[in-house]
XYZ file of N, CA and C in Angstrom:
849
model
N -2.916 57.761 -40.744
C -3.196 57.034 -39.493
C -2.937 57.939 -38.296
N -3.766 57.825 -37.283
C -3.561 58.575 -36.051
C -2.605 57.814 -35.136
N -1.742 58.544 -34.437
C -0.833 57.933 -33.472
C -1.244 58.319 -32.060
N -2.544 58.464 -31.841
C -3.048 58.875 -30.533
C -3.926 57.802 -29.917
N -3.561 56.539 -30.106
C -4.284 55.454 -29.461
C -4.158 55.605 -27.960
N -5.039 54.977 -27.212
C -4.977 55.093 -25.766
C -5.100 53.736 -25.111
N -4.464 53.624 -23.941
C -4.615 52.449 -23.096
C -4.335 51.146 -23.806
N -5.272 50.203 -23.686
C -5.104 48.877 -24.267
C -4.911 48.945 -25.771
N -5.601 49.872 -26.427
C -5.491 49.973 -27.875
C -4.064 50.303 -28.289
N -3.404 51.189 -27.547
C -2.031 51.552 -27.879
C -1.096 50.366 -27.701
N -1.267 49.619 -26.611
C -0.403 48.463 -26.392
C -0.679 47.377 -27.418
N -1.943 47.203 -27.808
C -2.261 46.235 -28.854
C -1.620 46.652 -30.173
N -1.583 47.957 -30.431
C -0.964 48.436 -31.660
C 0.532 48.136 -31.679
N 1.186 48.140 -30.514
C 2.612 47.800 -30.498
C 2.825 46.356 -30.939
N 1.845 45.464 -30.689
C 1.956 44.085 -31.155
C 1.959 44.039 -32.680
N 1.151 44.890 -33.310
C 1.122 44.962 -34.773
C 2.431 45.530 -35.300
N 2.975 46.494 -34.588
C 4.244 47.099 -34.988
C 5.374 46.065 -34.952
N 5.454 45.273 -33.881
C 6.510 44.265 -33.810
C 6.324 43.207 -34.892
N 5.064 42.881 -35.219
C 4.812 41.940 -36.314
C 5.323 42.511 -37.635
N 5.136 43.804 -37.849
C 5.621 44.432 -39.081
C 7.144 44.358 -39.172
N 7.818 44.528 -38.056
C 9.276 44.418 -38.071
C 9.713 42.985 -38.347
N 8.977 42.009 -37.825
C 9.298 40.611 -38.145
C 9.042 40.325 -39.621
N 8.021 40.946 -40.172
C 7.752 40.769 -41.598
C 8.896 41.325 -42.434
N 9.413 42.473 -42.059
C 10.551 43.052 -42.779
C 11.755 42.123 -42.739
N 12.027 41.587 -41.566
C 13.166 40.677 -41.429
C 12.953 39.423 -42.274
N 11.748 38.920 -42.335
C 11.471 37.696 -43.076
C 11.686 37.860 -44.572
N 11.661 39.097 -45.042
C 11.873 39.367 -46.464
C 13.347 39.347 -46.861
N 14.256 39.363 -45.879
C 15.690 39.391 -46.180
C 16.192 38.008 -46.596
N 17.105 37.969 -47.530
C 17.692 36.710 -47.965
C 18.398 36.011 -46.806
N 19.056 36.796 -45.952
C 19.798 36.240 -44.818
C 19.034 36.410 -43.514
N 17.723 36.285 -43.552
C 16.885 36.544 -42.373
C 17.254 35.613 -41.221
N 17.164 36.144 -40.009
C 17.457 35.360 -38.811
C 16.307 34.432 -38.448
N 15.138 34.681 -38.961
C 13.967 33.834 -38.757
C 13.003 34.115 -39.893
N 12.046 33.230 -40.066
C 11.053 33.426 -41.123
C 9.665 33.336 -40.516
N 8.914 34.410 -40.656
C 7.551 34.486 -40.123
C 6.608 34.799 -41.278
N 6.043 33.772 -41.912
C 5.207 33.999 -43.093
C 3.874 34.665 -42.801
N 3.499 34.749 -41.518
C 2.210 35.354 -41.153
C 2.369 36.775 -40.606
N 3.600 37.238 -40.459
C 3.833 38.515 -39.788
C 3.186 39.682 -40.524
N 3.270 39.708 -41.834
C 2.701 40.829 -42.579
C 1.190 40.879 -42.424
N 0.554 39.717 -42.463
C -0.896 39.651 -42.262
C -1.268 40.167 -40.882
N -0.533 39.741 -39.859
C -0.852 40.123 -38.489
C -0.526 41.587 -38.214
N 0.468 42.105 -38.903
C 0.822 43.517 -38.718
C -0.297 44.427 -39.198
N -0.869 44.120 -40.337
C -1.914 44.970 -40.897
C -1.373 46.348 -41.255
N -2.262 47.196 -41.690
C -1.846 48.544 -42.055
C -1.363 49.324 -40.845
N -1.968 49.049 -39.685
C -1.557 49.732 -38.457
C -0.073 49.498 -38.189
N 0.341 48.238 -38.205
C 1.734 47.916 -37.927
C 2.676 48.472 -38.968
N 2.303 48.364 -40.240
C 3.185 48.870 -41.296
C 3.338 50.383 -41.216
N 2.249 51.088 -40.886
C 2.341 52.542 -40.740
C 3.254 52.921 -39.580
N 3.164 52.172 -38.484
C 4.022 52.445 -37.331
C 5.484 52.310 -37.713
N 5.823 51.226 -38.401
C 7.219 50.992 -38.752
C 7.720 52.091 -39.685
N 6.915 52.465 -40.661
C 7.315 53.543 -41.565
C 7.551 54.838 -40.788
N 6.668 55.110 -39.841
C 6.771 56.330 -39.054
C 8.019 56.313 -38.178
N 8.256 55.184 -37.523
C 9.412 55.057 -36.640
C 10.706 55.178 -37.436
N 10.776 54.487 -38.578
C 11.990 54.521 -39.382
C 12.287 55.931 -39.877
N 11.227 56.649 -40.249
C 11.411 58.009 -40.747
C 11.890 58.940 -39.645
N 11.291 58.811 -38.464
C 11.599 59.734 -37.373
C 12.843 59.346 -36.580
N 13.064 58.035 -36.397
C 14.074 57.599 -35.439
C 15.131 56.677 -36.014
N 15.034 56.311 -37.268
C 15.999 55.392 -37.843
C 15.638 53.938 -37.562
N 16.596 53.037 -37.816
C 16.304 51.593 -37.763
C 16.866 50.900 -36.527
N 17.377 51.644 -35.568
C 17.992 51.003 -34.406
C 17.011 50.107 -33.666
N 15.781 50.567 -33.526
C 14.807 49.788 -32.755
C 14.346 48.551 -33.525
N 14.299 48.642 -34.852
C 13.978 47.459 -35.633
C 15.083 46.419 -35.516
N 16.334 46.837 -35.580
C 17.453 45.909 -35.403
C 17.387 45.270 -34.020
N 17.102 46.084 -33.008
C 16.998 45.557 -31.655
C 15.908 44.514 -31.515
N 14.770 44.746 -32.155
C 13.670 43.782 -32.050
C 14.002 42.484 -32.774
N 14.647 42.580 -33.916
C 15.030 41.380 -34.659
C 16.009 40.539 -33.843
N 17.007 41.180 -33.248
C 17.963 40.468 -32.396
C 17.246 39.835 -31.214
N 16.342 40.585 -30.607
C 15.599 40.063 -29.459
C 14.768 38.842 -29.838
N 14.104 38.908 -30.980
C 13.283 37.783 -31.429
C 14.125 36.521 -31.594
N 15.250 36.650 -32.282
C 16.128 35.498 -32.497
C 16.671 34.975 -31.168
N 17.056 35.874 -30.277
C 17.604 35.470 -28.984
C 16.611 34.604 -28.214
N 15.344 35.041 -28.163
C 14.364 34.284 -27.393
C 13.821 33.083 -28.163
N 13.864 33.095 -29.492
C 13.600 31.861 -30.243
C 14.556 30.769 -29.785
N 15.847 31.109 -29.784
C 16.865 30.126 -29.417
C 16.704 29.683 -27.962
N 16.361 30.618 -27.085
C 16.152 30.278 -25.674
C 15.034 29.249 -25.505
N 13.902 29.489 -26.146
C 12.770 28.570 -26.011
C 13.097 27.187 -26.576
N 13.802 27.145 -27.693
C 14.143 25.848 -28.272
C 15.168 25.108 -27.428
N 16.103 25.835 -26.796
C 17.030 25.164 -25.880
C 16.288 24.579 -24.684
N 15.369 25.356 -24.131
C 14.640 24.873 -22.949
C 13.831 23.621 -23.267
N 13.260 23.572 -24.445
C 12.386 22.440 -24.782
C 13.138 21.251 -25.366
N 14.264 21.484 -26.014
C 15.017 20.376 -26.619
C 16.118 19.861 -25.698
N 16.935 20.778 -25.163
C 18.053 20.353 -24.314
C 17.618 20.032 -22.888
N 16.663 20.807 -22.371
C 16.228 20.621 -20.986
C 14.897 19.885 -20.882
N 14.337 19.502 -22.000
C 13.147 18.635 -22.077
C 11.916 19.223 -21.407
N 11.813 20.538 -21.378
C 10.626 21.195 -20.829
C 9.500 21.082 -21.866
N 8.305 20.759 -21.402
C 7.204 20.553 -22.341
C 6.046 21.525 -22.139
N 6.139 22.415 -21.156
C 5.124 23.454 -20.957
C 5.748 24.811 -21.244
N 5.178 25.543 -22.175
C 5.684 26.856 -22.555
C 4.565 27.871 -22.342
N 4.890 28.977 -21.676
C 3.906 30.037 -21.459
C 4.483 31.341 -21.984
N 3.789 31.963 -22.932
C 4.188 33.291 -23.407
C 3.190 34.297 -22.846
N 3.690 35.225 -22.050
C 2.863 36.230 -21.385
C 2.864 37.502 -22.232
N 1.674 38.047 -22.482
C 1.527 39.164 -23.421
C 2.033 38.724 -24.790
N 1.461 37.632 -25.295
C 1.940 36.997 -26.529
C 1.766 37.883 -27.756
N 0.786 38.777 -27.735
C 0.595 39.676 -28.866
C 0.403 38.938 -30.165
N 1.069 39.405 -31.218
C 0.981 38.791 -32.544
C 2.121 37.804 -32.787
N 2.696 37.291 -31.734
C 3.764 36.303 -31.831
C 3.257 35.036 -32.518
N 4.097 34.445 -33.389
C 3.689 33.221 -34.099
C 4.627 32.055 -33.821
N 5.301 32.068 -32.683
C 6.221 30.966 -32.393
C 5.496 29.624 -32.336
N 4.231 29.643 -31.987
C 3.463 28.403 -31.956
C 3.277 27.787 -33.330
N 3.551 28.558 -34.372
C 3.373 28.105 -35.747
C 4.692 27.968 -36.501
N 5.686 28.774 -36.154
C 6.893 28.805 -36.984
C 8.101 28.092 -36.378
N 8.063 27.747 -35.080
C 9.186 27.029 -34.484
C 8.972 25.521 -34.563
N 10.071 24.776 -34.642
C 10.017 23.312 -34.689
C 10.052 22.776 -33.260
N 8.888 22.712 -32.635
C 8.800 22.287 -31.250
C 8.960 20.770 -31.128
N 9.546 20.295 -30.030
C 9.576 18.846 -29.787
C 8.157 18.302 -29.598
N 8.020 17.024 -29.846
C 6.720 16.370 -29.637
C 6.279 16.539 -28.189
N 4.974 16.616 -27.972
C 4.337 16.781 -26.664
C 4.503 18.178 -26.059
N 5.029 19.145 -26.811
C 5.101 20.508 -26.291
C 3.712 21.103 -26.200
N 3.447 21.762 -25.065
C 2.157 22.424 -24.836
C 2.421 23.917 -24.651
N 1.832 24.721 -25.514
C 2.065 26.159 -25.506
C 0.810 26.892 -25.061
N 0.981 27.778 -24.071
C -0.104 28.618 -23.578
C 0.234 30.072 -23.885
N -0.664 30.762 -24.586
C -0.461 32.170 -24.926
C -1.447 33.025 -24.134
N -0.931 33.992 -23.364
C -1.761 34.891 -22.571
C -1.705 36.296 -23.147
N -2.876 36.921 -23.273
C -2.936 38.322 -23.682
C -4.381 38.796 -23.593
N -4.613 40.036 -24.011
C -5.948 40.607 -24.002
C -6.876 39.755 -24.862
N -8.091 39.469 -24.384
C -9.007 38.612 -25.153
C -9.264 39.127 -26.568
N -9.473 40.437 -26.714
C -9.793 40.994 -28.033
C -8.629 40.816 -28.994
N -7.419 41.017 -28.510
C -6.243 40.879 -29.363
C -6.069 39.436 -29.819
N -6.211 38.502 -28.882
C -6.059 37.093 -29.237
C -7.144 36.642 -30.205
N -8.371 37.120 -30.024
C -9.457 36.744 -30.932
C -9.176 37.246 -32.348
N -8.682 38.470 -32.448
C -8.344 39.032 -33.760
C -7.222 38.230 -34.412
N -6.227 37.886 -33.627
C -5.109 37.090 -34.129
C -5.583 35.732 -34.631
N -6.458 35.078 -33.863
C -6.962 33.764 -34.257
C -7.752 33.838 -35.557
N -8.542 34.899 -35.695
C -9.341 35.051 -36.913
C -8.437 35.191 -38.131
N -7.382 35.980 -37.999
C -6.471 36.182 -39.124
C -5.728 34.899 -39.475
N -5.213 34.201 -38.480
C -4.468 32.982 -38.745
C -5.368 31.893 -39.336
N -6.588 31.808 -38.838
C -7.527 30.815 -39.367
C -7.893 31.110 -40.814
N -7.933 32.396 -41.157
C -8.343 32.787 -42.509
C -7.368 32.312 -43.576
N -6.119 32.043 -43.184
C -5.121 31.566 -44.149
C -4.717 30.120 -43.878
N -5.452 29.441 -43.014
C -5.202 28.033 -42.756
C -3.923 27.739 -42.013
N -3.460 28.687 -41.197
C -2.252 28.448 -40.410
C -2.504 27.343 -39.390
N -1.517 26.452 -39.231
C -1.681 25.314 -38.325
C -0.495 25.260 -37.377
N -0.747 25.184 -36.062
C 0.366 25.216 -35.094
C 1.227 23.967 -35.180
N 2.474 24.115 -34.738
C 3.427 23.012 -34.739
C 3.523 22.347 -33.377
N 2.595 22.677 -32.483
C 2.526 22.046 -31.169
C 1.085 22.194 -30.668
N 0.799 21.535 -29.547
C -0.484 21.779 -28.877
C -0.461 23.223 -28.389
N -1.531 23.955 -28.672
C -1.520 25.397 -28.393
C -2.874 25.831 -27.843
N -2.824 26.653 -26.783
C -4.035 27.178 -26.163
C -3.871 28.668 -25.920
N -4.788 29.480 -26.453
C -4.772 30.905 -26.151
C -5.686 31.166 -24.959
N -5.282 32.103 -24.106
C -6.018 32.403 -22.878
C -6.149 33.911 -22.763
N -7.364 34.397 -22.927
C -7.612 35.829 -22.833
C -7.722 36.274 -21.386
N -6.796 37.113 -20.948
C -6.779 37.588 -19.562
C -6.320 39.042 -19.526
N -6.616 39.689 -18.431
C -6.025 40.983 -18.110
C -4.926 40.712 -17.092
N -3.689 40.998 -17.443
C -2.574 40.667 -16.565
C -2.616 41.422 -15.247
N -3.446 42.469 -15.185
C -3.597 43.195 -13.926
C -4.486 42.447 -12.953
N -5.254 41.483 -13.460
C -6.139 40.676 -12.619
C -5.460 39.358 -12.254
N -6.140 38.554 -11.453
C -5.636 37.230 -11.116
C -5.914 36.278 -12.284
N -4.869 35.609 -12.777
C -5.040 34.733 -13.935
C -4.440 33.341 -13.706
N -3.870 33.095 -12.557
C -3.236 31.800 -12.292
C -4.235 30.647 -12.419
N -5.415 30.795 -11.809
C -6.402 29.722 -11.860
C -6.867 29.477 -13.290
N -7.022 30.549 -14.054
C -7.455 30.403 -15.444
C -6.431 29.606 -16.240
N -5.145 29.898 -16.020
C -4.093 29.165 -16.715
C -4.108 27.688 -16.327
N -4.248 27.400 -15.057
C -4.250 26.010 -14.604
C -5.490 25.271 -15.108
N -6.622 25.947 -15.152
C -7.834 25.324 -15.669
C -7.722 24.998 -17.156
N -6.838 25.712 -17.844
C -6.625 25.464 -19.276
C -5.674 24.295 -19.523
N -5.119 23.728 -18.446
C -4.269 22.554 -18.599
C -2.843 22.714 -18.146
N -2.462 23.896 -17.689
C -1.108 24.094 -17.190
C -0.936 23.391 -15.850
N 0.204 22.715 -15.675
C 0.477 21.983 -14.436
C 1.662 22.630 -13.719
N 1.437 23.340 -12.610
C 2.540 24.018 -11.917
C 3.534 23.065 -11.267
N 3.212 21.793 -11.198
C 4.137 20.822 -10.610
C 5.145 20.304 -11.620
N 4.917 20.598 -12.894
C 5.821 20.167 -13.951
C 6.722 21.323 -14.387
N 7.870 20.979 -14.937
C 8.765 22.012 -15.452
C 8.065 22.850 -16.520
N 8.377 24.128 -16.530
C 7.802 25.028 -17.521
C 8.863 26.024 -17.968
N 8.614 26.655 -19.104
C 9.465 27.753 -19.559
C 8.546 28.923 -19.878
N 8.906 30.075 -19.343
C 8.099 31.285 -19.453
C 8.838 32.321 -20.291
N 8.088 33.020 -21.122
C 8.657 34.133 -21.874
C 7.806 35.374 -21.655
N 8.444 36.426 -21.151
C 7.809 37.737 -20.965
C 8.564 38.709 -21.866
N 8.246 38.677 -23.137
C 8.980 39.458 -24.124
C 8.200 40.717 -24.493
N 8.879 41.855 -24.416
C 8.279 43.097 -24.880
C 7.145 43.614 -24.030
N 7.073 43.214 -22.767
C 5.949 43.628 -21.933
C 6.378 44.378 -20.674
N 7.463 43.965 -20.019
C 7.774 44.518 -18.695
C 8.026 46.022 -18.697
N 8.713 46.604 -19.682
C 8.912 48.058 -19.630
C 7.614 48.864 -19.664
N 6.539 48.285 -20.173
C 5.265 49.003 -20.265
C 4.440 48.935 -18.982
N 4.927 48.167 -18.000
C 4.211 48.011 -16.740
C 4.878 48.837 -15.648
N 4.116 49.379 -14.698
C 4.740 50.037 -13.543
C 5.500 49.012 -12.714
N 6.510 49.484 -11.992
C 7.387 48.565 -11.268
C 6.647 47.619 -10.324
N 5.650 48.082 -9.535
C 4.946 47.117 -8.668
C 4.289 45.991 -9.467
N 3.782 46.303 -10.646
C 3.156 45.274 -11.481
C 4.190 44.299 -12.017
N 5.376 44.796 -12.355
C 6.453 43.927 -12.817
C 6.835 42.931 -11.729
N 7.041 43.430 -10.528
C 7.445 42.558 -9.427
C 6.351 41.561 -9.077
N 5.101 42.018 -9.124
C 3.989 41.104 -8.852
C 3.921 40.005 -9.913
N 4.110 40.380 -11.176
C 4.076 39.393 -12.246
C 5.175 38.358 -12.065
N 6.363 38.801 -11.709
C 7.450 37.856 -11.463
C 7.146 36.953 -10.274
N 6.478 37.488 -9.262
C 6.086 36.669 -8.110
C 5.083 35.594 -8.524
N 4.130 35.956 -9.361
C 3.134 34.982 -9.824
C 3.806 33.884 -10.639
N 4.680 34.277 -11.562
C 5.399 33.290 -12.371
C 6.213 32.365 -11.471
N 6.863 32.921 -10.467
C 7.657 32.106 -9.552
C 6.789 31.087 -8.829
N 5.642 31.531 -8.365
C 4.724 30.627 -7.654
C 4.294 29.461 -8.532
N 4.164 29.705 -9.824
C 3.680 28.677 -10.746
C 4.800 27.822 -11.340
N 6.045 28.109 -10.970
C 7.194 27.454 -11.602
C 7.838 26.435 -10.673
N 7.829 25.181 -11.070
C 8.531 24.140 -10.325
C 10.032 24.358 -10.462
N 10.795 23.853 -9.490
C 12.245 23.964 -9.592
C 12.716 23.296 -10.881
N 13.687 23.916 -11.533
C 14.129 23.423 -12.829
C 13.425 24.080 -13.991
N 12.455 24.942 -13.714
C 11.778 25.685 -14.771
C 12.674 26.814 -15.266
N 12.286 27.417 -16.392
C 13.079 28.462 -17.019
C 12.231 29.699 -17.245
N 12.912 30.843 -17.301
C 12.236 32.130 -17.491
C 13.112 33.038 -18.334
N 12.500 33.699 -19.305
C 13.220 34.682 -20.107
C 12.412 35.960 -20.229
N 13.097 37.110 -20.162
C 12.406 38.381 -20.370
C 13.410 39.451 -20.775
N 12.887 40.541 -21.285
C 13.730 41.695 -21.601
C 13.275 42.892 -20.777
N 14.235 43.718 -20.404
C 13.966 44.951 -19.665
C 14.916 46.025 -20.177
N 14.709 47.237 -19.715
C 15.654 48.329 -19.992
C 16.162 48.864 -18.664
N 17.353 49.479 -18.702
C 17.887 50.048 -17.470
C 17.384 51.475 -17.269
N 17.727 52.056 -16.130
C 17.206 53.376 -15.771
C 17.586 54.430 -16.805
N 18.801 54.358 -17.328
C 19.259 55.353 -18.295
C 18.480 55.301 -19.600
N 17.805 54.187 -19.855
C 16.981 54.105 -21.063
C 15.799 55.074 -21.014
N 15.437 55.514 -19.804
C 14.363 56.506 -19.655
C 14.894 57.918 -19.493
N 16.151 58.059 -19.089
C 16.659 59.383 -18.713
C 17.788 59.910 -19.596
N 18.432 59.049 -20.355
C 19.570 59.470 -21.155
C 19.133 60.376 -22.312
N 19.910 61.400 -22.625
C 19.609 62.234 -23.795
C 19.555 61.425 -25.085
N 20.373 60.354 -25.180
C 20.367 59.525 -26.381
C 19.033 58.805 -26.561
N 18.362 58.483 -25.454
C 17.102 57.745 -25.534
C 15.881 58.646 -25.604
N 16.076 59.940 -25.394
C 14.924 60.845 -25.266
C 13.983 60.825 -26.477
N 14.472 60.823 -27.726
C 13.528 60.807 -28.858
C 12.600 59.598 -28.836
N 13.147 58.439 -28.479
C 12.326 57.230 -28.417
C 11.317 57.305 -27.276
N 11.742 57.765 -26.120
C 10.853 57.858 -24.964
C 9.721 58.847 -25.240
N 10.030 59.964 -25.853
C 8.998 60.943 -26.194
C 8.044 60.383 -27.231
N 8.574 59.607 -28.162
C 7.734 58.983 -29.184
C 6.716 58.035 -28.546
N 7.177 57.211 -27.606
C 6.267 56.274 -26.939
C 5.198 57.012 -26.138
N 5.577 58.113 -25.500
C 4.599 58.888 -24.738
C 3.504 59.431 -25.650
N 3.883 59.911 -26.827
C 2.903 60.434 -27.773
C 1.943 59.348 -28.247
N 2.426 58.112 -28.267
C 1.580 56.986 -28.667
C 0.682 56.513 -27.533
N 0.845 57.090 -26.347
C 0.140 56.646 -25.139
C 0.521 55.208 -24.781
N 1.783 54.850 -25.071
C 2.314 53.542 -24.696
C 3.699 53.733 -24.088
N 3.794 54.515 -22.999
C 5.115 54.847 -22.450
C 5.758 53.677 -21.723
N 7.090 53.697 -21.685
C 7.803 52.803 -20.790
C 7.656 53.340 -19.375
N 7.324 52.446 -18.435
C 7.018 52.856 -17.067
C 7.992 52.308 -16.030
N 8.778 51.300 -16.396
C 9.641 50.686 -15.393
C 10.994 50.334 -15.989
N 11.966 50.196 -15.119
C 13.315 49.809 -15.505
C 13.826 48.750 -14.527
N 14.945 48.116 -14.911
C 15.569 47.121 -14.037
C 17.061 47.111 -14.353
N 17.855 47.643 -13.466
C 19.296 47.720 -13.698
C 20.007 46.398 -13.438
N 19.515 45.634 -12.471
C 20.179 44.393 -12.073
C 19.164 43.248 -12.024
N 18.774 42.715 -13.166
C 17.820 41.597 -13.157
C 18.312 40.398 -12.360
N 19.638 40.189 -12.319
C 20.168 39.058 -11.560
C 19.728 39.118 -10.096
N 19.746 40.321 -9.516
C 19.386 40.482 -8.111
C 17.888 40.292 -7.909
N 17.101 40.906 -8.774
C 15.650 40.773 -8.671
C 15.236 39.310 -8.759
N 15.862 38.557 -9.644
C 15.516 37.145 -9.810
C 16.052 36.284 -8.673
N 17.248 36.590 -8.205
C 17.812 35.816 -7.094
C 16.940 35.928 -5.856
N 16.355 37.095 -5.629
C 15.465 37.289 -4.486
C 14.225 36.413 -4.579
N 13.940 35.917 -5.754
C 12.760 35.074 -5.975
C 13.121 33.619 -6.259
N 14.381 33.281 -6.082
C 14.777 31.886 -6.209
C 15.200 31.463 -7.595
N 15.640 32.415 -8.419
C 16.096 32.099 -9.764
C 17.591 32.409 -9.899
N 18.292 31.612 -10.686
C 19.673 31.892 -11.050
C 19.674 32.413 -12.477
N 20.199 33.610 -12.682
C 20.026 34.295 -13.966
C 21.348 34.584 -14.660
N 21.274 34.603 -15.978
C 22.313 35.135 -16.845
C 21.709 36.311 -17.591
N 22.409 37.440 -17.615
C 21.887 38.648 -18.251
C 22.895 39.146 -19.275
N 22.417 39.417 -20.477
C 23.254 40.000 -21.528
C 22.539 41.228 -22.071
N 23.286 42.075 -22.740
C 22.671 43.228 -23.373
C 22.740 43.094 -24.886
N 21.819 43.752 -25.566
C 21.796 43.711 -27.021
C 23.164 44.061 -27.577
N 23.620 43.229 -28.497
C 24.902 43.487 -29.139
C 26.048 42.671 -28.605
N 25.928 42.115 -27.391
C 26.979 41.240 -26.891
C 27.027 39.962 -27.724
N 28.065 39.187 -27.538
C 28.325 38.056 -28.431
C 27.124 37.132 -28.592
N 26.425 36.838 -27.507
C 25.287 35.912 -27.586
C 23.991 36.602 -27.982
N 24.043 37.907 -28.200
C 22.848 38.659 -28.603
C 23.223 39.648 -29.702
N 23.851 39.083 -30.735
C 24.352 39.904 -31.833
C 23.888 39.360 -33.179
N 24.247 38.088 -33.451
C 23.844 37.390 -34.669
C 24.300 38.104 -35.939
N 25.399 38.843 -35.813
C 25.934 39.541 -36.960
C 25.140 40.744 -37.416
N 24.194 41.198 -36.573
C 23.304 42.284 -36.982
C 23.527 43.584 -36.216
N 24.137 43.518 -35.052
C 24.222 44.704 -34.188
C 25.384 45.579 -34.634
N 25.122 46.766 -35.177
C 26.195 47.584 -35.744
C 26.778 48.624 -34.787
N 26.300 48.648 -33.542
C 26.663 49.739 -32.643
C 27.680 49.274 -31.593
N 28.448 50.194 -31.022
C 29.364 49.820 -29.933
C 28.590 49.252 -28.747
N 29.189 48.301 -28.074
C 28.591 47.704 -26.879
C 29.441 48.103 -25.679
N 28.871 48.927 -24.823
C 29.595 49.422 -23.649
C 29.351 48.464 -22.486
N 30.389 47.986 -21.811
C 30.198 47.055 -20.690
C 29.242 47.626 -19.641
N 28.519 46.746 -18.992
C 27.552 47.176 -17.980
C 28.226 47.839 -16.794
N 29.506 47.574 -16.597
C 30.228 48.204 -15.485
C 30.433 49.699 -15.709
N 30.274 50.138 -16.941
C 30.397 51.565 -17.254
C 29.023 52.196 -17.119
N 28.858 53.095 -16.176
C 27.555 53.661 -15.877
C 27.196 54.787 -16.845
N 25.888 55.069 -16.898
C 25.440 56.232 -17.627
C 24.960 55.989 -19.044
N 24.858 54.705 -19.460
C 24.447 54.409 -20.827
C 23.095 53.677 -20.841
N 22.215 54.004 -21.785
C 20.964 53.249 -21.903
C 21.241 51.845 -22.418
N 20.517 50.869 -21.883
C 20.755 49.481 -22.260
C 19.447 48.710 -22.381
N 19.435 47.790 -23.313
C 18.368 46.797 -23.421
C 18.949 45.471 -22.955
N 18.337 44.879 -21.930
C 18.882 43.692 -21.277
C 17.986 42.483 -21.500
N 18.619 41.333 -21.740
C 17.915 40.064 -21.880
C 18.302 39.176 -20.704
N 17.309 38.696 -19.979
C 17.546 37.820 -18.824
C 17.039 36.420 -19.116
N 17.855 35.447 -18.763
C 17.476 34.026 -18.822
C 17.780 33.426 -17.455
N 16.817 32.727 -16.889
C 17.003 32.225 -15.532
C 16.389 30.841 -15.370
N 16.929 30.104 -14.416
C 16.371 28.804 -14.056
C 15.972 28.837 -12.586
N 14.888 28.157 -12.271
C 14.341 28.148 -10.914
C 15.121 27.174 -10.054
N 15.643 27.676 -8.948
C 16.418 26.840 -8.030
C 15.483 26.028 -7.148
N 15.954 24.904 -6.617
C 15.139 24.139 -5.668
C 14.800 24.975 -4.455
N 13.596 24.776 -3.897
C 13.191 25.504 -2.699
C 14.041 25.072 -1.493
C-alpha cells in the first residue's frame, strides 16, 4: 500500500485507520466498547495503516484512540440520558458507528457531517451487511470549509432546541482560523444548555522531541496536524461555554488502559492530548 495519499483522500484514510483500531479493541475480551462493523469499515487501507503505525511507532496512539472513543461514548450518553438532549451532531463523523452501536434514548436524532464521498462509501458498506441504526439518523455530505449551517437545518436540525456536538479527531487537522470559525458556527447553532465535546493537542505535541516521530509520520501521509490549543477552557469561555478539560490518562480518561505517566498540565514542556467537554451558558 502507498502512504502518499493527498488532501481529502489522506484525511478519509485516517477514518479507516481509526476504524481499524476500534476493530482491534472490539476483539479484546475486556474491550471498552464493541464495534461489530469496524473491521468492515476499516478495509485493507485501515488495517495496513494500523500495522504500519504499530511497527514504526508502537501502540501508544492506538491506546490513545481507544481511550478517546470510550471517553466520548460516555459523554454523548450522559448528554442524552442525564441531560435529556435529543439532537446529536457529529462533525467529521468518518467511519464512526455510534449511530448503530450506542443505546440511544428514544427520540434521539443523530446528524452525521462529513465528505459526501466518504459518507456514501460508509452507507454502502453498512447497508451491505444489514446494519440498522439505534436512533433516527441522517448523514449530511458537506465540505466543512464551506457554509453548511443551512444544510444542517434543512435536514431537520433545530437550533432553538438543546443539542450535543462532537468534534472528535478533526480539529488538529485544521488550521487555527478554521478551528475557531468552526467553533463559532457551532456556538451560533447551539441553544443555551447545549453540550460540546472535542479533542485537541497542545503546542508541544507539534514541537516536542518525543512527538517528532508521530508528527513526521503524519506529514508523510499528507495528513499533518496544523493547529494546537493549550487552553481550551479560555477559547470556549470566549464563546459562551463553560468547559471541563482533561488529558489522556487522567482518572476520568483512563479506563484502566493508560500505561504512561500523566504529567499535570501546570508542568510545561510536555506534549498532551486534551479532551474538552463544555455546556453553553445563557446569553
